[in-house]
GROMACS .gro file of C-alpha atoms in nm:
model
  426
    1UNK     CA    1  -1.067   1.622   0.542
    2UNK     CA    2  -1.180   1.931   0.405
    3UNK     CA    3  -1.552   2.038   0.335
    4UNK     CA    4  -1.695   1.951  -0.023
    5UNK     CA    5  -1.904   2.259  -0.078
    6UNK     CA    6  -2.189   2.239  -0.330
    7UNK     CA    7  -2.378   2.545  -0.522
    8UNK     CA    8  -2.542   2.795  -0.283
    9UNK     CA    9  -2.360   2.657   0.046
   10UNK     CA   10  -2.165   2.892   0.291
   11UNK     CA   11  -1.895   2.780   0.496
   12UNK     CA   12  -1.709   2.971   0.779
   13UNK     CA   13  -1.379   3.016   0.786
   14UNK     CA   14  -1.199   3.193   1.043
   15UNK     CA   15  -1.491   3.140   1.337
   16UNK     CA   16  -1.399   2.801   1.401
   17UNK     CA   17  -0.985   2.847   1.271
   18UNK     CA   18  -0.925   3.155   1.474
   19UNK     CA   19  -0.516   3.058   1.429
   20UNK     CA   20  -0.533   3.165   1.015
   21UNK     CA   21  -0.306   3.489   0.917
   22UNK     CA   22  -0.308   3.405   0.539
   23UNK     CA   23  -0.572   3.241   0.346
   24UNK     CA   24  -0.471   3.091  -0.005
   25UNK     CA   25  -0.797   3.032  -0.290
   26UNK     CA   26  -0.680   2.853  -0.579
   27UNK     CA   27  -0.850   2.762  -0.867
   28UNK     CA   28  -0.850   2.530  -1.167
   29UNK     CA   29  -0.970   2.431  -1.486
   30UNK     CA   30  -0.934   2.208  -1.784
   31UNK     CA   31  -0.989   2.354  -2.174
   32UNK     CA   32  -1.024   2.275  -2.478
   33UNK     CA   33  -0.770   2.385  -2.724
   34UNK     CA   34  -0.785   2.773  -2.803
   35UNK     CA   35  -1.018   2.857  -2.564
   36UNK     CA   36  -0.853   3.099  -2.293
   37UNK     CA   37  -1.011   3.099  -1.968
   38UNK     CA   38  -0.922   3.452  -1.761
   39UNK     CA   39  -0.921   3.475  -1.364
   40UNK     CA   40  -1.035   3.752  -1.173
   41UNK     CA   41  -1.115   3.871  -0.807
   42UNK     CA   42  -1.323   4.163  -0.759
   43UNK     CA   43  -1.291   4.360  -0.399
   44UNK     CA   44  -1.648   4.479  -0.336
   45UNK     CA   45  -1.767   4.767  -0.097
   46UNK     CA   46  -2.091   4.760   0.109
   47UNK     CA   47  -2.281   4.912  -0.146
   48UNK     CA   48  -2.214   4.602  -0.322
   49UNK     CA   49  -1.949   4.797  -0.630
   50UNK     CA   50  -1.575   4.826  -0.654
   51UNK     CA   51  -1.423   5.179  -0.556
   52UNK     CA   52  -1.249   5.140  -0.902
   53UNK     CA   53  -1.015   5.007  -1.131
   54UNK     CA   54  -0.751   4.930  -0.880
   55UNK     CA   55  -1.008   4.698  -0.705
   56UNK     CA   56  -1.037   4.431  -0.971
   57UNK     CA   57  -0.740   4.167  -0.904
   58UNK     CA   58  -0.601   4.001  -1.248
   59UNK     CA   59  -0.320   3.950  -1.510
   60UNK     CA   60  -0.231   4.310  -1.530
   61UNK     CA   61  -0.308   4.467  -1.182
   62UNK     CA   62  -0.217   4.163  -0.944
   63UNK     CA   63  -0.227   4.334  -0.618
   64UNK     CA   64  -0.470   4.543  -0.417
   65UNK     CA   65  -0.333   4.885  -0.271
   66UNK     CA   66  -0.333   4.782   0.069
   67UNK     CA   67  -0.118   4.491  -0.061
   68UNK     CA   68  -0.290   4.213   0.145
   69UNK     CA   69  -0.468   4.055  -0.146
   70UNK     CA   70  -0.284   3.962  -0.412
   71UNK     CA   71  -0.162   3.720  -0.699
   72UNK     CA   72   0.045   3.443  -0.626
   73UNK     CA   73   0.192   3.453  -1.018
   74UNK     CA   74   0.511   3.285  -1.061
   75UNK     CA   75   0.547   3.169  -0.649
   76UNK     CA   76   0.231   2.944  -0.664
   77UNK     CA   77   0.271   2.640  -0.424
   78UNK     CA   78   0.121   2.283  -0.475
   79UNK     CA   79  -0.110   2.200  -0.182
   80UNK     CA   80  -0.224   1.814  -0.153
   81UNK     CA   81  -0.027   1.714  -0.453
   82UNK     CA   82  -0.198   1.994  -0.636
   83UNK     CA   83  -0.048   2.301  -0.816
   84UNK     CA   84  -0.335   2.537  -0.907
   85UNK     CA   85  -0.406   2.743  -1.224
   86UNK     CA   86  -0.468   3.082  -1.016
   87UNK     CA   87  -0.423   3.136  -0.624
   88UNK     CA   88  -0.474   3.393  -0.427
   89UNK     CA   89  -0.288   3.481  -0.111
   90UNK     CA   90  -0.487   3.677   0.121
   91UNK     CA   91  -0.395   3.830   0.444
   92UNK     CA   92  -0.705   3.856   0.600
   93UNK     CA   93  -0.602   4.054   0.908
   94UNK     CA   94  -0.475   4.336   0.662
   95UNK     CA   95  -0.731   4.350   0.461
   96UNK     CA   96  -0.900   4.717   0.446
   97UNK     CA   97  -1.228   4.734   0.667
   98UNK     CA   98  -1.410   4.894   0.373
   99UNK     CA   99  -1.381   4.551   0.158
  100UNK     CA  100  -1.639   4.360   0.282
  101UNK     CA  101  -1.643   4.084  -0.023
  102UNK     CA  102  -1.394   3.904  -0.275
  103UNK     CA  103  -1.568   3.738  -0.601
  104UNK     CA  104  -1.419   3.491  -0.783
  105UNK     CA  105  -1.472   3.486  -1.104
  106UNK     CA  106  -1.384   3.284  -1.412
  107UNK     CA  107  -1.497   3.446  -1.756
  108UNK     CA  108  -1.388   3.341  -2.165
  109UNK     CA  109  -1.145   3.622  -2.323
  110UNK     CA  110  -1.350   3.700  -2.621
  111UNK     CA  111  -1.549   3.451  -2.560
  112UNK     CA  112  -1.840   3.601  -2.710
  113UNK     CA  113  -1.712   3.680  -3.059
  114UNK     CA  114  -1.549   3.303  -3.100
  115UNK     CA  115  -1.849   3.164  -3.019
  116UNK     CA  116  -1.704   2.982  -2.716
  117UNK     CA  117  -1.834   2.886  -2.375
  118UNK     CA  118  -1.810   2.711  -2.045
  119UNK     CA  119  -1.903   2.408  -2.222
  120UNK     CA  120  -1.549   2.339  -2.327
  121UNK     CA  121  -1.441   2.403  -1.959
  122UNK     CA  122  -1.432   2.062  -1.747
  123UNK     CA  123  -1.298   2.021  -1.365
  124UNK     CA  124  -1.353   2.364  -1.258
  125UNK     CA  125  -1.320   2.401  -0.880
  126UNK     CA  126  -1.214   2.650  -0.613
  127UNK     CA  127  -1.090   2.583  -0.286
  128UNK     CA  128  -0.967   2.749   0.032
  129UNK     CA  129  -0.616   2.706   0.207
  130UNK     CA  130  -0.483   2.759   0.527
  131UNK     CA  131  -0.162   2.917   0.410
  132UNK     CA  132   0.014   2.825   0.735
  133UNK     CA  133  -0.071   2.482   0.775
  134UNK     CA  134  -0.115   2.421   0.350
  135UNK     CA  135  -0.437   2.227   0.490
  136UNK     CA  136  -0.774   2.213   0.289
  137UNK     CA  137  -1.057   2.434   0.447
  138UNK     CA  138  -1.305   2.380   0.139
  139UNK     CA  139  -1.376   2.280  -0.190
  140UNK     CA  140  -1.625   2.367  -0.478
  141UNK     CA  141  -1.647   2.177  -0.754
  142UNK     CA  142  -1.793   2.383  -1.043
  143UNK     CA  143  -1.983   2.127  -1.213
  144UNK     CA  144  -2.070   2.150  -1.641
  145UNK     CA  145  -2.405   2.323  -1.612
  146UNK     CA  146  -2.355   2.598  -1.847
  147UNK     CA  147  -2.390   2.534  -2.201
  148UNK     CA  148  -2.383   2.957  -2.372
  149UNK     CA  149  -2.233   3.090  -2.066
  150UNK     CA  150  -1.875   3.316  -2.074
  151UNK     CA  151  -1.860   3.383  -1.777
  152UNK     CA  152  -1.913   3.184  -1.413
  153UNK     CA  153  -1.948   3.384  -1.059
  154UNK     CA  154  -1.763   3.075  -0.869
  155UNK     CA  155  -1.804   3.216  -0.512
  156UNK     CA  156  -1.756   3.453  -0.247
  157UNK     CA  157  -1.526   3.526   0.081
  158UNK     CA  158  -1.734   3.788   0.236
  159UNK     CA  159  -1.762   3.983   0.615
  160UNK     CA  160  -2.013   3.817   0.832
  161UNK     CA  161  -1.987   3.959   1.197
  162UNK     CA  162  -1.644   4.019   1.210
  163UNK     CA  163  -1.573   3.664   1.095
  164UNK     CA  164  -1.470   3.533   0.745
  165UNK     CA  165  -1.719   3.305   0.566
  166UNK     CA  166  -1.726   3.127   0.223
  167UNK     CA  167  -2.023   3.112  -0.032
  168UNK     CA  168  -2.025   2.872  -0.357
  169UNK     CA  169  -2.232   3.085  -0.617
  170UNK     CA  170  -2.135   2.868  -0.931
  171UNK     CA  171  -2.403   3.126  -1.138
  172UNK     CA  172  -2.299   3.151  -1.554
  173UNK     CA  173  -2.375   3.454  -1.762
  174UNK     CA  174  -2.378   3.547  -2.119
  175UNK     CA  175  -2.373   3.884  -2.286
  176UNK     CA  176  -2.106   4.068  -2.277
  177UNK     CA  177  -1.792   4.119  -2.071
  178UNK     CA  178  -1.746   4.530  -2.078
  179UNK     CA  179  -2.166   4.524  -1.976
  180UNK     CA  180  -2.086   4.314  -1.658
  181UNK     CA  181  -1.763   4.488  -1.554
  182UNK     CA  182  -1.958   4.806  -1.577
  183UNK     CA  183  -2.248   4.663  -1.321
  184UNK     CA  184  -1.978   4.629  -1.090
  185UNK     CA  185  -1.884   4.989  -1.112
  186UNK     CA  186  -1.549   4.923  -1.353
  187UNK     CA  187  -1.599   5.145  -1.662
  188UNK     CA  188  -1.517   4.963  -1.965
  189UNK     CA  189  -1.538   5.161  -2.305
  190UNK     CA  190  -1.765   4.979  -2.547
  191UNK     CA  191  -1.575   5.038  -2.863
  192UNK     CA  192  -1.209   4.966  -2.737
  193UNK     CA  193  -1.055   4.737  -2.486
  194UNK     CA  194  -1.071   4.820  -2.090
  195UNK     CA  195  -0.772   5.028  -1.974
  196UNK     CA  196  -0.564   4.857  -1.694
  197UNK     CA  197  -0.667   4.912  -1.363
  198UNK     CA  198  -0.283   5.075  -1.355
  199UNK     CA  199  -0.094   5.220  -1.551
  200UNK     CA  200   0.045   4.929  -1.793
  201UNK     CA  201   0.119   4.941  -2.177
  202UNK     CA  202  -0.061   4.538  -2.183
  203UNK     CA  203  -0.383   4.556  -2.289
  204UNK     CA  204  -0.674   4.448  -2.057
  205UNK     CA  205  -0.923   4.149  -2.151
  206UNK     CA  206  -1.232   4.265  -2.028
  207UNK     CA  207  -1.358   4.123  -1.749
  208UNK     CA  208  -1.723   3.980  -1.605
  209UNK     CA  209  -1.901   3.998  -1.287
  210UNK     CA  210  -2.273   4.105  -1.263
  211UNK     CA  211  -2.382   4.295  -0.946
  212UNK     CA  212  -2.361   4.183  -0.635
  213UNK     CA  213  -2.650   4.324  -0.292
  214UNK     CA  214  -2.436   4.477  -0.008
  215UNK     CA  215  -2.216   4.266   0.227
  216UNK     CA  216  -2.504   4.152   0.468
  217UNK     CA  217  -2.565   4.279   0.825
  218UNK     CA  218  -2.730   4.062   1.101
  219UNK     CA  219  -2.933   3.920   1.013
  220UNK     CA  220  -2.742   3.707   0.781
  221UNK     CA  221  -2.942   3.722   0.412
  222UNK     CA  222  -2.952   3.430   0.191
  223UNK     CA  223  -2.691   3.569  -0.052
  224UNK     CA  224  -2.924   3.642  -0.323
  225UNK     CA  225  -2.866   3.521  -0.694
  226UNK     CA  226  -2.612   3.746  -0.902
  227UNK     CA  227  -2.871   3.948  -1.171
  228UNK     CA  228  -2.821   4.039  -1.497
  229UNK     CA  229  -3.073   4.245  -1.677
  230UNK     CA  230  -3.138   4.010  -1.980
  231UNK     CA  231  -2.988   3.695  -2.111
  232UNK     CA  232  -3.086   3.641  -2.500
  233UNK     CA  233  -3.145   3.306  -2.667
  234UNK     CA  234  -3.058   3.371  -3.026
  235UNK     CA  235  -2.954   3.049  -3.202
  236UNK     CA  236  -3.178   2.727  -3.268
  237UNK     CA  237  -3.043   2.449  -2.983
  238UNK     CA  238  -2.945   2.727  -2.704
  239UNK     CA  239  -3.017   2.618  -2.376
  240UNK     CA  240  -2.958   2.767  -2.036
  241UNK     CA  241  -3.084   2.648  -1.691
  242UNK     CA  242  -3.281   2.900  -1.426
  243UNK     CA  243  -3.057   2.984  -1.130
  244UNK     CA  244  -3.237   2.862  -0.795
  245UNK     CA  245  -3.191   3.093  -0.575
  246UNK     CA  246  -3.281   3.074  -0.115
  247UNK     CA  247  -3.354   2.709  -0.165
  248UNK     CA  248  -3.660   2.726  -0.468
  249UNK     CA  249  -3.712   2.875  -0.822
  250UNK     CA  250  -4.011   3.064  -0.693
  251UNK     CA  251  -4.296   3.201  -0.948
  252UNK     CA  252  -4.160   3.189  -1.333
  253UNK     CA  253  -4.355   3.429  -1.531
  254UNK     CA  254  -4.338   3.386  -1.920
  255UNK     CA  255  -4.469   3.687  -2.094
  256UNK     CA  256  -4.581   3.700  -2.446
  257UNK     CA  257  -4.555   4.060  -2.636
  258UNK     CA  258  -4.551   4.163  -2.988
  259UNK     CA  259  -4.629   4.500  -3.229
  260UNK     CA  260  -4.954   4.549  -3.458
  261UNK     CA  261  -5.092   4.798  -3.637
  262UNK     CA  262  -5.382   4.926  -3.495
  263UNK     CA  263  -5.724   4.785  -3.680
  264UNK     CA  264  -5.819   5.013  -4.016
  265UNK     CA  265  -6.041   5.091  -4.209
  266UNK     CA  266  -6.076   5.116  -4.556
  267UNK     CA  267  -6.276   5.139  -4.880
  268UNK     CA  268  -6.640   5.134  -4.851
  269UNK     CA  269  -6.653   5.138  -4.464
  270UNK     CA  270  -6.462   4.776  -4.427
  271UNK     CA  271  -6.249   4.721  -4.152
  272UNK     CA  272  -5.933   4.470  -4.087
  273UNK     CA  273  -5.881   4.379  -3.760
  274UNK     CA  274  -5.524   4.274  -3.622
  275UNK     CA  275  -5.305   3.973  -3.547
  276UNK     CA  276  -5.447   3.788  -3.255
  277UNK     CA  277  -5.094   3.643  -3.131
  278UNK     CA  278  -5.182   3.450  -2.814
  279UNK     CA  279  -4.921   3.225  -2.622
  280UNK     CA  280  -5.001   2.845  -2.428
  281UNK     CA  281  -4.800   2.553  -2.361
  282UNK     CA  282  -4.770   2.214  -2.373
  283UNK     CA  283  -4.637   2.039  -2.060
  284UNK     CA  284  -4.616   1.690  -1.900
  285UNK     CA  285  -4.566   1.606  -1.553
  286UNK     CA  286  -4.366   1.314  -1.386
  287UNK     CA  287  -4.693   1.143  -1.286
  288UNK     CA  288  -4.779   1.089  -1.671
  289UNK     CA  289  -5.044   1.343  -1.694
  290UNK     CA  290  -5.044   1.576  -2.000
  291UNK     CA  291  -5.239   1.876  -2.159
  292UNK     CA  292  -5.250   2.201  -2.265
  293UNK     CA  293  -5.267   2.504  -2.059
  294UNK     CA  294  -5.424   2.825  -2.344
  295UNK     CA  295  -5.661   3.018  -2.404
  296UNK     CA  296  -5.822   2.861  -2.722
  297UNK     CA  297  -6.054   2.594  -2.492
  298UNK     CA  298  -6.068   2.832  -2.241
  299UNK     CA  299  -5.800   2.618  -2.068
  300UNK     CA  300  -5.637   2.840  -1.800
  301UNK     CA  301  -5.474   2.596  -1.603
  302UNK     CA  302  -5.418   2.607  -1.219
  303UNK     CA  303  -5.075   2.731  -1.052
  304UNK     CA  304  -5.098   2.585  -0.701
  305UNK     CA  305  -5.240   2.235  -0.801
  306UNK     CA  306  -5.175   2.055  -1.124
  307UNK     CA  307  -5.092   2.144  -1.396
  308UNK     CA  308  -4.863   2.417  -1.130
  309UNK     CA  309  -4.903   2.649  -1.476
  310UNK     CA  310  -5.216   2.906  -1.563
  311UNK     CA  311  -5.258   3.169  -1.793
  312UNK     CA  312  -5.360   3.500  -1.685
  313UNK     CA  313  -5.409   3.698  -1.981
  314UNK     CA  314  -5.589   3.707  -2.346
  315UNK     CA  315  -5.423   4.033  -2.527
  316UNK     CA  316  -5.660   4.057  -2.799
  317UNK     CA  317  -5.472   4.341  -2.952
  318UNK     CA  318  -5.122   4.327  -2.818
  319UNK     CA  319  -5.157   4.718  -2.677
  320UNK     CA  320  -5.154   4.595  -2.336
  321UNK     CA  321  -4.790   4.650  -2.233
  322UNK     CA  322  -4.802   4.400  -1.974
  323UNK     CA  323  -4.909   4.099  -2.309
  324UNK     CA  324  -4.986   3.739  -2.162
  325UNK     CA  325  -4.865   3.552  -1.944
  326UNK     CA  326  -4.809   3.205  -1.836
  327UNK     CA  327  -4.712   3.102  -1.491
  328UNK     CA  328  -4.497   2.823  -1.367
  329UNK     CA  329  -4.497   2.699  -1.030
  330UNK     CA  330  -4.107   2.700  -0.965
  331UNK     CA  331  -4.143   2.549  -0.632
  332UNK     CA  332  -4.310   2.231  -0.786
  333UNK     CA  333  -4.003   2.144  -0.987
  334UNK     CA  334  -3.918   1.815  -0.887
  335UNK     CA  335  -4.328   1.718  -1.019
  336UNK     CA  336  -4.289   1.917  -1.349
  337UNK     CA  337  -4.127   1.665  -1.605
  338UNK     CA  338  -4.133   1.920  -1.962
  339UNK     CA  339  -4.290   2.236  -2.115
  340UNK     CA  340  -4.337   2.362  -2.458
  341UNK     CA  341  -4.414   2.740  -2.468
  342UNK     CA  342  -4.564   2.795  -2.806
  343UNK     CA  343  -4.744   3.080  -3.013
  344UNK     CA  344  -5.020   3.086  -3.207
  345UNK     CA  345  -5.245   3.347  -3.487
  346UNK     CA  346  -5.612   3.288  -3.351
  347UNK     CA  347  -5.729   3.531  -3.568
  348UNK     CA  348  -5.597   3.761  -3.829
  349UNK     CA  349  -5.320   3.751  -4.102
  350UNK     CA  350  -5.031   3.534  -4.094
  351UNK     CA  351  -4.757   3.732  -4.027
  352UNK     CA  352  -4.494   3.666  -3.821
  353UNK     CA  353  -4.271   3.950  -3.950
  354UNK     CA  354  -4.464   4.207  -3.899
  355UNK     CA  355  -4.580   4.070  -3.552
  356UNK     CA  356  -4.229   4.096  -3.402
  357UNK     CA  357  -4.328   3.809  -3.112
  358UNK     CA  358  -4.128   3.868  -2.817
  359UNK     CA  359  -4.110   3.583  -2.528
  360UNK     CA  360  -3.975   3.663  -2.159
  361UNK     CA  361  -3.910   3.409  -1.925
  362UNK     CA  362  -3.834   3.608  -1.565
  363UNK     CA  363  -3.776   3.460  -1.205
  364UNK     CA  364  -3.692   3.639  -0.899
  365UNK     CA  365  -3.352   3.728  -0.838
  366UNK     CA  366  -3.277   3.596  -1.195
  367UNK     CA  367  -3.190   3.802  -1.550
  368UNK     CA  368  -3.421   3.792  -1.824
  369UNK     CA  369  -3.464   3.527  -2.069
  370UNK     CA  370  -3.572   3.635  -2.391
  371UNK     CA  371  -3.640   3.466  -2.695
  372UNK     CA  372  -3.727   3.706  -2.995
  373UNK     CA  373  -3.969   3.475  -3.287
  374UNK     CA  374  -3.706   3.674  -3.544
  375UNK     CA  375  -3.747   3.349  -3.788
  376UNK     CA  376  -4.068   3.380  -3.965
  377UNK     CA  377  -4.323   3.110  -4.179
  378UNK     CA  378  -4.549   3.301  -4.259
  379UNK     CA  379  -4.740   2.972  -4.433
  380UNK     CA  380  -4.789   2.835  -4.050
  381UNK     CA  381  -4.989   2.989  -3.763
  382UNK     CA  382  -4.782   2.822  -3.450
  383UNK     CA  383  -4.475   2.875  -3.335
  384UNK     CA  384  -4.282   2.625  -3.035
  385UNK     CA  385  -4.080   2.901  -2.883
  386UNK     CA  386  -3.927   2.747  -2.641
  387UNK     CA  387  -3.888   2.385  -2.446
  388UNK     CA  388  -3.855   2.403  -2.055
  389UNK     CA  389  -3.713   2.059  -1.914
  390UNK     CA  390  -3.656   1.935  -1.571
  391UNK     CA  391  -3.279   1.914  -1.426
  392UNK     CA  392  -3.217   1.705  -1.168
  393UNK     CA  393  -3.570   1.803  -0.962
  394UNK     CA  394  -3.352   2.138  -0.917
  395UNK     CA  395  -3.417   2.348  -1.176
  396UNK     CA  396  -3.553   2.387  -1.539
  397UNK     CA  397  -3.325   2.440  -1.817
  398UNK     CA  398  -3.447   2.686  -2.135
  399UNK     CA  399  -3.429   2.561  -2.503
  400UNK     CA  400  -3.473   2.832  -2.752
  401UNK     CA  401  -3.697   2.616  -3.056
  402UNK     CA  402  -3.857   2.839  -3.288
  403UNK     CA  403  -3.982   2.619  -3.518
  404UNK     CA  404  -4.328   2.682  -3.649
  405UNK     CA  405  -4.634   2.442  -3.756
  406UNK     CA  406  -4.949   2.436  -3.901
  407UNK     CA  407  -5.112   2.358  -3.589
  408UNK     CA  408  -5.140   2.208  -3.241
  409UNK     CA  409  -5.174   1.876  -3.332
  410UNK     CA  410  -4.885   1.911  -3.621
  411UNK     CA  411  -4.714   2.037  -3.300
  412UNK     CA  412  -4.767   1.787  -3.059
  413UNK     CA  413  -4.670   1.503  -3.302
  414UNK     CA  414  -4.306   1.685  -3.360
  415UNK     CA  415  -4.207   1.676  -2.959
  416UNK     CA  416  -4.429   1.356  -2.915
  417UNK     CA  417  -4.702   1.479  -2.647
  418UNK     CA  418  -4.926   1.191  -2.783
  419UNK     CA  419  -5.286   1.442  -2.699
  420UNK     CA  420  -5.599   1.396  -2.897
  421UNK     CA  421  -5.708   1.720  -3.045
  422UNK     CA  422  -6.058   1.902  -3.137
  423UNK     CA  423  -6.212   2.260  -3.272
  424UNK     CA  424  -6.177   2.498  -2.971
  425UNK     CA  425  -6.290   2.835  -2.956
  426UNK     CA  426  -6.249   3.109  -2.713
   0.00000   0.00000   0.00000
């Protein structure tokens, strides 16, 4: 029987199935209609990058140089009653020394400008296949956690002491196919579509795969979480979960930063201050208890006991690069039922505008998530920015909200917290 992989698992391969010449990975997927879903296989160096074009295994360039990794195309073979979408037949004896890791990749062909994403992908899975014997090494099944993603990092075959060894990734990204094919040392051109790793008249569909750390050297690592600089929320509903990377989530740091004018003054020696913009949450815990964690109250919180979220920071003026910021207790997950990050004018005009709120959520090993407060009432002095929810006790997924109200208690009645609130001060 072979070995049901899940997310973040390695595997070896050829240590304990010294026999294997040729290694087959297929993959598959089901779609919904008009929604094209592109394969790829990127041969990585030790610094982690392709040498170039010719290392990026799709459509148009289906072999490597060397000729030991390449598309099956039109000869694919059905293994355990099972044709695959893509396979892969690598020779792993042949393949050059200086490739020291195959990705596997699945990304949506324009996936960004049709508004499509891996939510209308079901049944994704990878396995591995002794080409010899056609038996079933592994399997990873891909699971439906990714709701704006285009693109999915399914797993690794990667060097590890002269052996062969599998990793199941299963990561999803957004932003931007030609950005992620450049991280991985591909150039893509941003205003016309990426040449062909050869010399083809087809054009190329641009693909995805964020950077990768160097093939790892004994020690074994803990194969790190694939990084993206910044992942932006932009729409009302979007959601996206927090990748958990060696076994925990870690610290999760959610800054709050916005513009102002600097305080003036004017006629007859009077002087207007700024927008006070000052960030605090809601959040609920699995046990029942509830509150507020802010600086209005002088509520601060606690990270390593409950709530597991404090605030460290009161920007008065918003000049301090650095802004305020709460911090979640990633490793406390499975005690941490909700969150609402939220916004609020303590003192000063109402205006959101001219604020220019910006919210960061960053974790180790993770991109950015930001959610910019770009739709203003400037009649209400809160904002809910965002709503972190448990998944599973694993991780937290992201919901961007921006919705504003006319206060905490206004607030707390719209995502039913159920607190009693008085005056505060700070």
């Amino acid at each position: 029987m072979e070995l049901a992989l899940m997310k973040g698992q390695k595997a070896d391969i050829t240590k304990n199935n010294p026999s294997i010449k040729n290694l087959l990975v297929g993959m598959g997927w089901n779609t919904a209609a008009g929604v094209d879903v592109d394969f790829s296989a990127f041969l990585l160096r030790a610094n982690g990058k392709t040498a170039g074009d010719q290392d990026l295994i799709f459509y148009s360039n289906p072999k490597d140089v060397s000729g030991s990794i390449q598309l099956a195309s039109g000869n694919k073979r059905s293994f355990a009653g099972k044709t695959d979408t893509e396979q892969v037949l690598i020779a792993i004896s042949d393949v050059p020394q200086t490739i020291e890791r195959i990705s596997f990749t699945l990304t949506i062909y324009d996936g960004e400008a049709k508004r499509q994403n891996f939510s209308s992908v079901n049944d994704a899975y990878i396995r591995v296949i002794d080409e010899g014997t056609g038996r079933e090494i592994l399997r990873y099944d891909v699971g439906k956690n990714f709701s704006i993603e285009t693109a999915i990092v399914v797993g690794d075959l990667y060097r590890y002491n002269g052996e062969w060894k599998f990793n199941a990734i299963g990561s999803g990204y957004s932003g931007g196919l030609a950005a992620l094919c450049n991280s991985f040392g591909i150039e893509v051109k941003a205003d016309a579509p990426a040449e062909a790793p050869t010399p083809a008249p087809a054009p190329v569909k641009a693909p995805l795969i964020p950077p990768k750390p160097p093939a790892p050297i004994v020690p074994e690592p803990s194969s790190p979480p694939i990084s993206l600089s910044k992942i932006s929320l932009t729409k009302r509903g979007d959601v996206i979960n927090l990748q958990k990377g060696a076994g925990s989530l870690g610290e999760i740091v959610v800054n709050l930063n916005w513009n102002q004018k600097k305080a003036s003054t004017g006629f007859f020696g009077r002087s207007s201050s700024g927008v006070d913009l000052d960030v605090g949450c809601l959040y609920e815990l699995k046990n029942g208890m509830k509150g507020s964690v802010q600086a209005l109250g002088n509520s601060f919180g606690d990270f390593s006991r409950a709530p597991y979220v404090s605030l460290d920071g009161d920007d008065r003026t918003g000049s301090i690069t650095t802004g305020e910021n709460l911090r979640i207790n990633g490793n406390k997950v499975s005690e941490i039922k909700r969150i609402v990050i939220y916004a609020y004018i303590y003192e000063g005009a109402t205006n959101w505008a001219e604020a220019a709120g910006i919210v960061t959520i960053t974790q180790t090993g993770g991109p950015d998530i930001e959610v910019r407060m770009d739709e203003h009432n400037n009649r209400k002095g809160m904002c809910a920015i965002a709503m972190i929810e448990n998944v599973n006790d694993q991780t937290f997924s992201i919901q961007r909200l921006v919705q504003y109200f006319s206060g905490h208690k206004e607030l707390d009645e719209a995502y039913r917290w159920g607190l009693r609130w008085v005056q505060g001060s700070k």
